[in-house]
mmCIF file of C-alpha atoms in Angstrom:
data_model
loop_
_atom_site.group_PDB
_atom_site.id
_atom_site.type_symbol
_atom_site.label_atom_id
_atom_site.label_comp_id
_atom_site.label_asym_id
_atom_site.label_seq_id
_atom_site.Cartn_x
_atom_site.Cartn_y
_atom_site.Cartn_z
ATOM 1 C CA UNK H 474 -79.405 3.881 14.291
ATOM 2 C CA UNK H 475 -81.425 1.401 15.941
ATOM 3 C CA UNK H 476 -81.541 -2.427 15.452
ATOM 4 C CA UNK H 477 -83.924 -4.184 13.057
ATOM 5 C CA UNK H 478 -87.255 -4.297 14.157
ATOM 6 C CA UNK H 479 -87.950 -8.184 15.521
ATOM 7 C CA UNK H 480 -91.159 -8.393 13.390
ATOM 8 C CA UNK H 481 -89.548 -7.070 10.143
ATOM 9 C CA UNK H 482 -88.614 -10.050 7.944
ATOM 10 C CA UNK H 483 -90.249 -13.453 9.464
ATOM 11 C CA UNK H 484 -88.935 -15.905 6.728
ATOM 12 C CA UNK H 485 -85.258 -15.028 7.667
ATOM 13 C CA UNK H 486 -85.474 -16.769 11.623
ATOM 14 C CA UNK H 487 -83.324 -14.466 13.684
ATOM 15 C CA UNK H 488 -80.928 -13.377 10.934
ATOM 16 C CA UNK H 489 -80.721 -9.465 10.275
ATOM 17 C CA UNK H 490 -82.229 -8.959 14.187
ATOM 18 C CA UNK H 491 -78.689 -6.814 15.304
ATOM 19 C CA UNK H 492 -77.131 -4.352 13.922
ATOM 20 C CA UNK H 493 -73.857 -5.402 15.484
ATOM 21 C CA UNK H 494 -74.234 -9.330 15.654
ATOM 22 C CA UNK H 495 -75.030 -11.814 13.131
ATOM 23 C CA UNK H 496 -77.604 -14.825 14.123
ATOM 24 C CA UNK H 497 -74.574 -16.975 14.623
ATOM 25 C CA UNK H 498 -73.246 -14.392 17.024
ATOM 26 C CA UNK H 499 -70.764 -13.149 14.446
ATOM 27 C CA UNK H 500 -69.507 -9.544 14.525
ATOM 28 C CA UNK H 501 -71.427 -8.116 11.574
ATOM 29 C CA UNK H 502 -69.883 -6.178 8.882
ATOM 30 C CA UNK H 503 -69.598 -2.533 8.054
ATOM 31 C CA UNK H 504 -68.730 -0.483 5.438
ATOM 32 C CA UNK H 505 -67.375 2.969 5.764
ATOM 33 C CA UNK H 506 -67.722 5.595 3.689
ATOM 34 C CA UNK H 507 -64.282 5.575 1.962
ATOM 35 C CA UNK H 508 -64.745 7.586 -2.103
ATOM 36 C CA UNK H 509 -67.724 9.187 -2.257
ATOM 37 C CA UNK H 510 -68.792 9.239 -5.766
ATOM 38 C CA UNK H 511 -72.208 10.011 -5.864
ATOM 39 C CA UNK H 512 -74.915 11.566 -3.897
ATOM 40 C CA UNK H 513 -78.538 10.714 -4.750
ATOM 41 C CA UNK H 514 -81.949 12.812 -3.963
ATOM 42 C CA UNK H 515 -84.903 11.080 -4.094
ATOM 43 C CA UNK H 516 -87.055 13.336 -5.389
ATOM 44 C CA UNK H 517 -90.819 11.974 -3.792
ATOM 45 C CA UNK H 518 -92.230 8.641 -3.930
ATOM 46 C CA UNK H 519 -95.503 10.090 -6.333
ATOM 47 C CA UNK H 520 -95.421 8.562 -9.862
ATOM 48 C CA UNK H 521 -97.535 8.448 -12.735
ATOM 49 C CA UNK H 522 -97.868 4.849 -12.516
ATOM 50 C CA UNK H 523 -97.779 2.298 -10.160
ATOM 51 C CA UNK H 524 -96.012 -0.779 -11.178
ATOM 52 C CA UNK H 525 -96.490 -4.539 -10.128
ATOM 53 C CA UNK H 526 -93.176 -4.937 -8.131
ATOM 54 C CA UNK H 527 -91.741 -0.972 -7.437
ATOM 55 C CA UNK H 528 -89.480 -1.669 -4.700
ATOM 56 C CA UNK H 529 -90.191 1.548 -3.241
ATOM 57 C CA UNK H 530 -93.862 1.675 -3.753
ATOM 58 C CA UNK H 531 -93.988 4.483 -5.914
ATOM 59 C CA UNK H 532 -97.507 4.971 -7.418
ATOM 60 C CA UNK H 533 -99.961 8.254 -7.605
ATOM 61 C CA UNK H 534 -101.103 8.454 -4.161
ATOM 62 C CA UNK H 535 -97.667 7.265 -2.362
ATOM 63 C CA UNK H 536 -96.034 10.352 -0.937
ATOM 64 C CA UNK H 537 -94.389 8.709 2.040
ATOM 65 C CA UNK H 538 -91.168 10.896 0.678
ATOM 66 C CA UNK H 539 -92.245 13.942 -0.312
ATOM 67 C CA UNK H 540 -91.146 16.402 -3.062
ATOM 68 C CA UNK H 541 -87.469 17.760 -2.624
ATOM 69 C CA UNK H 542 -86.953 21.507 -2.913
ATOM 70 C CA UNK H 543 -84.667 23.296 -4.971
ATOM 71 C CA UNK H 544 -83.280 24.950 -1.995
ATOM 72 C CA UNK H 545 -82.785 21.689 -0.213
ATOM 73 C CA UNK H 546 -80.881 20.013 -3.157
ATOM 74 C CA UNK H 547 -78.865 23.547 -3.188
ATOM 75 C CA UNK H 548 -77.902 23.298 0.548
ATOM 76 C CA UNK H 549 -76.506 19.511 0.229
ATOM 77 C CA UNK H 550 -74.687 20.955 -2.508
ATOM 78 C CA UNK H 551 -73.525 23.212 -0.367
ATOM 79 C CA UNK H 552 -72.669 20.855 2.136
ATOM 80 C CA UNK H 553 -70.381 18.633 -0.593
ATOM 81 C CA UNK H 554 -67.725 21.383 -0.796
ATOM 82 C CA UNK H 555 -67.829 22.189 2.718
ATOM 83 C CA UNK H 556 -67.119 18.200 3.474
ATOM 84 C CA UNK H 557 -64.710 18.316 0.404
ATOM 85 C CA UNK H 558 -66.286 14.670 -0.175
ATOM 86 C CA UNK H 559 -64.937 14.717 -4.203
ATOM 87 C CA UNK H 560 -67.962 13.388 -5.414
ATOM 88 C CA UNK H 561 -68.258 13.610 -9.351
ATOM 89 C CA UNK H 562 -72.274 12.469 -10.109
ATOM 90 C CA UNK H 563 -75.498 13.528 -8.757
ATOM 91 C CA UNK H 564 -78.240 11.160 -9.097
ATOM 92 C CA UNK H 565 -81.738 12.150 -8.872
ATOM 93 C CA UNK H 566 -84.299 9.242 -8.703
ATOM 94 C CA UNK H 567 -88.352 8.733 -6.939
ATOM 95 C CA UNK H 568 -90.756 7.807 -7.885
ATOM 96 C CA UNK H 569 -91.086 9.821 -11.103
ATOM 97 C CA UNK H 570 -88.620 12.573 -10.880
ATOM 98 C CA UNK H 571 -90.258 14.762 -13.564
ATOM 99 C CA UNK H 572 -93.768 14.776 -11.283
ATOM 100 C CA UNK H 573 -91.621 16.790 -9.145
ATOM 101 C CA UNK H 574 -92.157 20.960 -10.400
ATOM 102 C CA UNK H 575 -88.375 21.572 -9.287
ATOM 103 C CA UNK H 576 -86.603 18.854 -11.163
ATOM 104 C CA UNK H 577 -85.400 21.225 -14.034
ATOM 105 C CA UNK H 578 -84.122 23.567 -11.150
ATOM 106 C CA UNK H 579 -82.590 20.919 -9.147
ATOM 107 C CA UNK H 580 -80.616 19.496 -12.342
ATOM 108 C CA UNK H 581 -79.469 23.024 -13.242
ATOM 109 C CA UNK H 582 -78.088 23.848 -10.033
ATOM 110 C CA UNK H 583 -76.226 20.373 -10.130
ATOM 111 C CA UNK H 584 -74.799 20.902 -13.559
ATOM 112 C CA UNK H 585 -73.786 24.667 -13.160
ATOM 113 C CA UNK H 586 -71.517 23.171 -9.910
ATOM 114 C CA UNK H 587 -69.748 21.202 -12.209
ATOM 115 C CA UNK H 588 -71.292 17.861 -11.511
ATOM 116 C CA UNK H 589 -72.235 15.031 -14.192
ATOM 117 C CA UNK H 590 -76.318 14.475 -13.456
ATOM 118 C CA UNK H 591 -78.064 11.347 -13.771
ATOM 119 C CA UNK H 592 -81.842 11.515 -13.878
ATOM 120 C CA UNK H 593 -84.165 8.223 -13.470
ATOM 121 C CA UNK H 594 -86.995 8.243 -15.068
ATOM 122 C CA UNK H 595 -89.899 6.548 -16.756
ATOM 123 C CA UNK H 596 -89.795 8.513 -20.325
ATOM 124 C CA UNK H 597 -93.607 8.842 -19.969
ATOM 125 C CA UNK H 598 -95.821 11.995 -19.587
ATOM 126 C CA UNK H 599 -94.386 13.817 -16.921
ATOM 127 C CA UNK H 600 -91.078 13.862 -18.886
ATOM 128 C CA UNK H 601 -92.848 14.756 -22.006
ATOM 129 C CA UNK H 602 -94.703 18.004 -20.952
ATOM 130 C CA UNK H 603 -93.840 21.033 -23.043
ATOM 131 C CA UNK H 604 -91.915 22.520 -20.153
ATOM 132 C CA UNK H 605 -89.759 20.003 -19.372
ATOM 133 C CA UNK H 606 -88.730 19.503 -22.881
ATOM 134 C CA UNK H 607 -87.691 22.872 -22.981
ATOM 135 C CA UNK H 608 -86.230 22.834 -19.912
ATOM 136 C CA UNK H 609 -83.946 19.329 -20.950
ATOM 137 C CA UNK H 610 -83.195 20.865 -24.092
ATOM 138 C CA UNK H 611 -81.349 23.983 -22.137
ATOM 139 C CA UNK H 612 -79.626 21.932 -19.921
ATOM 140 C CA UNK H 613 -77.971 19.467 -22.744
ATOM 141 C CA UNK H 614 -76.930 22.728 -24.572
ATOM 142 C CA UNK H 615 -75.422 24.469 -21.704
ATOM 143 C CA UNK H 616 -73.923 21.340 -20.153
ATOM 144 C CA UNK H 617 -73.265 18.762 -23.584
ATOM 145 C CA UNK H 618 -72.318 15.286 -22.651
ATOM 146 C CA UNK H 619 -72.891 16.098 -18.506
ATOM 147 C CA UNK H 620 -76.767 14.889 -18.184
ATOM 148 C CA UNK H 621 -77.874 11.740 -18.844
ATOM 149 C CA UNK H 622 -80.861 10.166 -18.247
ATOM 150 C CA UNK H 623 -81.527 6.441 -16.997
ATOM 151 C CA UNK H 624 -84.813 5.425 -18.536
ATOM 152 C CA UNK H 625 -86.684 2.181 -16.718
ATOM 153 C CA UNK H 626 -87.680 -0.203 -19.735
ATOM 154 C CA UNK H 627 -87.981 -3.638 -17.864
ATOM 155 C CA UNK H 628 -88.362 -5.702 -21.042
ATOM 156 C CA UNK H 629 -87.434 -5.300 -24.782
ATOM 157 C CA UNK H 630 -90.736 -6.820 -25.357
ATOM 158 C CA UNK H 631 -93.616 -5.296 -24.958
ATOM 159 C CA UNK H 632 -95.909 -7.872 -23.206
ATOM 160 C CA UNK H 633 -93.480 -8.498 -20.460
ATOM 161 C CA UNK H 634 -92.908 -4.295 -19.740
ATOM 162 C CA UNK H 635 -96.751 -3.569 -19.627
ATOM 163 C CA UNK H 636 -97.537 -6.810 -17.562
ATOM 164 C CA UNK H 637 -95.096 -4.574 -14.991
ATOM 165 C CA UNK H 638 -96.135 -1.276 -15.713
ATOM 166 C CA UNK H 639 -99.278 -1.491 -17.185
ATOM 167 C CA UNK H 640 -100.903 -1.903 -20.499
ATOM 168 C CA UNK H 641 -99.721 1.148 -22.930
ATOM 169 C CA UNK H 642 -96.579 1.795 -20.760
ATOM 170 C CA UNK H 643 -94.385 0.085 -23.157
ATOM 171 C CA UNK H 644 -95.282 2.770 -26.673
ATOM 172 C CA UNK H 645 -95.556 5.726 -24.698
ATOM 173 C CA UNK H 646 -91.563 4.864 -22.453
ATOM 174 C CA UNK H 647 -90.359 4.450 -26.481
ATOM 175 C CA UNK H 648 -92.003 7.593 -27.026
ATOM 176 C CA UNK H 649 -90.084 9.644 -24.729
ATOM 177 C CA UNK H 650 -86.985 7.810 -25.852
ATOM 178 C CA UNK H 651 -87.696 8.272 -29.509
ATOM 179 C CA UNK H 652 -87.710 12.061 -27.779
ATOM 180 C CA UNK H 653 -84.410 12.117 -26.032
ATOM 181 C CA UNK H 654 -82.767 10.592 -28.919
ATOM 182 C CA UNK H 655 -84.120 13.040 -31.164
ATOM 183 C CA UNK H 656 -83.395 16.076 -28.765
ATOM 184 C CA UNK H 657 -79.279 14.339 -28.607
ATOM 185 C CA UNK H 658 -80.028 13.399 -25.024
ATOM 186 C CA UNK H 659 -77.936 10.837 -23.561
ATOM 187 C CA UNK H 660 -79.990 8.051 -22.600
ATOM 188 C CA UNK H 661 -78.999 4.470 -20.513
ATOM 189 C CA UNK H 662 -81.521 1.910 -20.088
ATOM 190 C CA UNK H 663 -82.421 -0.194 -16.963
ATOM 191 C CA UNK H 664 -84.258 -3.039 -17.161
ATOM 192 C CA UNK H 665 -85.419 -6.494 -15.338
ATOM 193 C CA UNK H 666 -84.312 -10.095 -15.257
ATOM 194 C CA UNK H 667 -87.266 -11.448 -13.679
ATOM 195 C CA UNK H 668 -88.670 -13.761 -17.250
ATOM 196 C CA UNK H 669 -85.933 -16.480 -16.428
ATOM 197 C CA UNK H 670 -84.044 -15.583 -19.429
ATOM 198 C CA UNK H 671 -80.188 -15.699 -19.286
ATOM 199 C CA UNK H 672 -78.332 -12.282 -18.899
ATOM 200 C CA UNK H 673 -76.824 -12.823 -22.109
ATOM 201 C CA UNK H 674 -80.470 -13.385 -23.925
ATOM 202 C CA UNK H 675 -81.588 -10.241 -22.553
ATOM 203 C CA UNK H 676 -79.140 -8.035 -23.599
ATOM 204 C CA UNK H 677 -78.834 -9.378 -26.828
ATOM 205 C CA UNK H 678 -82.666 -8.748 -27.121
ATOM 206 C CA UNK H 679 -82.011 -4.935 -25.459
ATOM 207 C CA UNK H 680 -79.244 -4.798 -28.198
ATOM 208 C CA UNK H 681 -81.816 -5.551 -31.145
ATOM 209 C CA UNK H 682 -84.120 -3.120 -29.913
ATOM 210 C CA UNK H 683 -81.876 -0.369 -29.529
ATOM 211 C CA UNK H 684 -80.508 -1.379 -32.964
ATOM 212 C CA UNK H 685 -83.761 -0.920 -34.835
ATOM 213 C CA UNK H 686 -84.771 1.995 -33.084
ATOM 214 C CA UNK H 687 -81.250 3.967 -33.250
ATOM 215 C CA UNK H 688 -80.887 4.707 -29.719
ATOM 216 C CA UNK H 689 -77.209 4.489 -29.159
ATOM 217 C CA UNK H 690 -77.072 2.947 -26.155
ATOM 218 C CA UNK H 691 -74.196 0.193 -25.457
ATOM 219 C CA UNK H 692 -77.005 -2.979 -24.438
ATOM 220 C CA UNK H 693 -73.109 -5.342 -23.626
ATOM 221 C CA UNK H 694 -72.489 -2.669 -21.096
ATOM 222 C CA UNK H 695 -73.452 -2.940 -17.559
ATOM 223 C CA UNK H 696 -73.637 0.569 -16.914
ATOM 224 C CA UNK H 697 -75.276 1.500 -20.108
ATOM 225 C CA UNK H 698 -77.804 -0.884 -20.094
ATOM 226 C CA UNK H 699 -78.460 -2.170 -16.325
ATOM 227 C CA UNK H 700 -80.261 -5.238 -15.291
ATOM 228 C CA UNK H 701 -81.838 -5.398 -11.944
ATOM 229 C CA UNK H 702 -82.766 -8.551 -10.328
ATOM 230 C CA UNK H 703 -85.711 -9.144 -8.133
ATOM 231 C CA UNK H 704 -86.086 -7.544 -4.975
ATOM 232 C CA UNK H 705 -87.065 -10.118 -2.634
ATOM 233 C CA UNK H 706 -86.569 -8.988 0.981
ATOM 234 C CA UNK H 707 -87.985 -12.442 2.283
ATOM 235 C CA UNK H 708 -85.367 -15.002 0.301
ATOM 236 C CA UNK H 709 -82.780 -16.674 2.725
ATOM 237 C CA UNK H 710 -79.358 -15.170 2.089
ATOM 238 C CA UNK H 711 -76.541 -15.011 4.343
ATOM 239 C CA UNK H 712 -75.352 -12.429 6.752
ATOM 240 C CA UNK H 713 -71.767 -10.475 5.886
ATOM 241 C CA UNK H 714 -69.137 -11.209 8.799
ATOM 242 C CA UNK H 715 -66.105 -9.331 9.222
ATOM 243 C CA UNK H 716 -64.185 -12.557 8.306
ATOM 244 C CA UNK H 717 -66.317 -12.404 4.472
ATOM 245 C CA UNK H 718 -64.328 -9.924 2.705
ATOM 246 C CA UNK H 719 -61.073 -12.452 3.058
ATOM 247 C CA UNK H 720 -63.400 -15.451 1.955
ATOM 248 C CA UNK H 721 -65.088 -13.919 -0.766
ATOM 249 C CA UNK H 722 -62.255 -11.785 -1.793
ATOM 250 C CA UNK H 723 -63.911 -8.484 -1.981
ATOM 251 C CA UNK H 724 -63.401 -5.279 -0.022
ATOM 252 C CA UNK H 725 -65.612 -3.182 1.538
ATOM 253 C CA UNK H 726 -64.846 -0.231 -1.074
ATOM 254 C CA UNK H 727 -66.815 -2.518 -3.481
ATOM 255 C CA UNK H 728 -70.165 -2.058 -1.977
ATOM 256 C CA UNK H 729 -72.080 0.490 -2.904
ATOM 257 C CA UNK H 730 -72.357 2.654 0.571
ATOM 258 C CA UNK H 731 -68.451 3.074 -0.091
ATOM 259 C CA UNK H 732 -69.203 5.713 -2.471
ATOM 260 C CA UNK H 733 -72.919 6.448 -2.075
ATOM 261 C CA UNK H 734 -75.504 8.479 0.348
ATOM 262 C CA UNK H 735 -79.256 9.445 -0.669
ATOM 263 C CA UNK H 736 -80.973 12.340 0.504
ATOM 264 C CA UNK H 737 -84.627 11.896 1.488
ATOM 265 C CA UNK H 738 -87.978 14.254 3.012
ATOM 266 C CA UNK H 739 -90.588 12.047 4.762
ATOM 267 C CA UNK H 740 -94.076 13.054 4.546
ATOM 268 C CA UNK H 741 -94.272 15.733 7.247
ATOM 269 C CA UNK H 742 -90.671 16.169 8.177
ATOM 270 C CA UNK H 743 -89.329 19.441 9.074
ATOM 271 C CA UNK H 744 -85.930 19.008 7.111
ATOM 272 C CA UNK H 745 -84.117 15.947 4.621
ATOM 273 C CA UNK H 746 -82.692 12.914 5.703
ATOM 274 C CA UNK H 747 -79.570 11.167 4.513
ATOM 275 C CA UNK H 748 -79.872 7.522 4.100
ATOM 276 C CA UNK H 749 -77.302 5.164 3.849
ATOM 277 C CA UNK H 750 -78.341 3.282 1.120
ATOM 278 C CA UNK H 751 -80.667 3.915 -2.456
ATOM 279 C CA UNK H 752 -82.350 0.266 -1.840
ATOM 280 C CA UNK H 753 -83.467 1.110 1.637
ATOM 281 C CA UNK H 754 -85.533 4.119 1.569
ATOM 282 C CA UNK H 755 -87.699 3.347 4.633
ATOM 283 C CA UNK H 756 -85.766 1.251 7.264
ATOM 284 C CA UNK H 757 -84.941 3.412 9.812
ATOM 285 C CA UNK H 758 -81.471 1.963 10.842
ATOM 286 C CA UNK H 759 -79.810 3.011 7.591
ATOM 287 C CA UNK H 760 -80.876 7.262 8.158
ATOM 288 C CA UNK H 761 -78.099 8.784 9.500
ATOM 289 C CA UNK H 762 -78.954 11.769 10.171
ATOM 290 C CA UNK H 763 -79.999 15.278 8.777
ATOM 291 C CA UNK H 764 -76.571 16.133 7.445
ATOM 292 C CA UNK H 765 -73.653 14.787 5.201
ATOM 293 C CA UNK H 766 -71.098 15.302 8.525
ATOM 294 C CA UNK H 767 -73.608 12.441 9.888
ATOM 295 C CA UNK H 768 -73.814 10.642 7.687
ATOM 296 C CA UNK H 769 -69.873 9.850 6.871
ATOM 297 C CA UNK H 770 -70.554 7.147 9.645
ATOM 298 C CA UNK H 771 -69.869 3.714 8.952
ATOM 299 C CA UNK H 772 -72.772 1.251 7.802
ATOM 300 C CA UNK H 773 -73.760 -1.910 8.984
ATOM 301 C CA UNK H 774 -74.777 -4.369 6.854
ATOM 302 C CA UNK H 775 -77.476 -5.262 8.376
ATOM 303 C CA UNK H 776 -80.303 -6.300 5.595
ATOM 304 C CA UNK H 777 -80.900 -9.004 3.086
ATOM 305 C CA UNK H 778 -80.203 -6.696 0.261
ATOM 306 C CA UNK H 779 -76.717 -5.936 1.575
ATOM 307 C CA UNK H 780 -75.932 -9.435 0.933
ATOM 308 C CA UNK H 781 -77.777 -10.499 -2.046
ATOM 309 C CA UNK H 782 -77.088 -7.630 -4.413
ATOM 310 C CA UNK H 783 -74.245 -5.472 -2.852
ATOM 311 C CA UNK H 784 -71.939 -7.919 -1.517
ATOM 312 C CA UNK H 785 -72.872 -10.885 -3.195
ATOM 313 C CA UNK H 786 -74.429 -9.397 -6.469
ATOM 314 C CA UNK H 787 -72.165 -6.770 -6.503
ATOM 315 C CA UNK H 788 -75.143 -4.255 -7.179
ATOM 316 C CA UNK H 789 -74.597 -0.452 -7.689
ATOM 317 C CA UNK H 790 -77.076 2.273 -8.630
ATOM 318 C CA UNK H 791 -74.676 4.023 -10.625
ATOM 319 C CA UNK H 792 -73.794 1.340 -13.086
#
């Protein structure tokens, strides 16, 4: 892993420059991987829609990771029992998941190796084609109470989610849940606290909608119903010393490359990547390498994200 690029984030003066030193000369924290819980594969960066602030670009012409394969989600399988990591969750995320043709087949071979699967996705019409549907259906019979998937609803109001997503986006994302709740799906929510509403205003409005609608969906629990803050890589935060997990009174096992890896393909790679971190998809110092033997190495946290949502925010994909 290299260190940060020196043009790569302006705003923050020299912080975030070393992998290995803070600005103040500091020795910089890192996190090893300690519990593994979950292992995420991002499935390709092409979506059906683009939206205003997608922290990893996704739209319909951004394939800058491109589609997973079956076979490569089957040999990182593989690779968990071999490295006996105990992970209990797969996590499959993009982009749109469902505009990748292997989804279904990815999920399956997840489910049938006795992992729970968590699917993000946008509930809209790559979720809703007739195959899919059929092929979600299967997989909740064979595998009840073992799949769930996260759908991204940024708002409980409708002029707030489209002004993100685009006009329409908000009917046709209630579509697909009125779907999954239908088909007996379990469904979790994430969302957006970007309106300057307090966390407690938004849930409560989350919790109406779910209410009327019948989705059962928890909108008082964090993991049910998730609430990401703005991704801002350009907003001053402080760097993580060794000496912050005594001031702060946290420990490294808290932040979410602890217990996480995600598995990548860049446009025109020969083979997958594992990255260190779901927030950080293209920054090269947090790949690790091709395999999951590479990447068990310790992390540096070495990006404004680290601090504002992991250690600071306490931020996990997972919920």
């Amino acid at each position: 892993m290299k260190d940060h690029p020196d043009h790569a984030m302006p705003a923050l003066g020299n912080k975030f420059r070393h992998r290995h030193v803070t600005a103040k000369g500091e020795t910089r924290a890192t996190v090893p991987l300690r519990d593994p819980k979950t292992l995420w594969f991002n499935t390709g960066t092409l979506c059906n829609i683009a939206c205003a602030n997608c922290y990893i670009e996704s739209s319909p012409v951004n394939d800058r990771l491109a589609y997973l394969s079956p076979a490569e989600v089957e040999d990182y399988l593989r690779q968990l029992e071999a490295r006996r990591w105990g992970v209990s969750e797969i996590g499959f995320t993009g982009g749109e998941p469902f505009m990748n043709p292997g989804m279904i087949d990815m999920a399956e071979a997840s489910l049938a190796r006795g992992y729970e699967v968590l699917i993000l996705t946008n509930a809209m019409q790559p979720m809703m084609r007739p195959r899919v549907q059929e092929g979600l259906r299967r997989l909740n019979a064979a595998h009840p109470g073992r799949m769930t998937l996260r759908v991204s609803l940024d708002h409980y109001g409708e002029a707030q989610h489209d002004a993100e997503r685009g006009a329409g986006s908000y009917a046709r994302t209630l579509d697909g849940m009125d779907w999954l709740r239908d088909a007996g799906i379990a469904m979790t929510v994430a969302g957006r606290t970007i309106w300057g509403e307090t966390e407690a205003a938004a849930r409560e409005g989350f919790a109406r909608l779910f209410a009327t609608r019948h989705y059962a969906i928890d909108a008082a629990d964090p993991a049910a119903c998730v609430l990401f803050p703005e991704m801002d890589e350009t907003v001053d935060v402080p760097e993580i010393t060794t000496a912050c997990w005594d001031i702060l009174g946290k420990s490294p096992d808290s932040v979410m490359c602890a217990s996480s890896r995600m598995v990548v393909k860049r446009r025109g790679a020969a083979r997958p990547a594992v990255l260190a971190c779901t927030l950080l998809p293209y920054d090269p110092q947090f790949e690790l390498g091709e395999t999951l033997e590479e990447a068990e190495a310790d992390v540096a946290l070495n990006h404004p994200h680290c601090a504002k949502f992991c250690v600071l925010g306490g931020a996990s994909c997972s919920g």
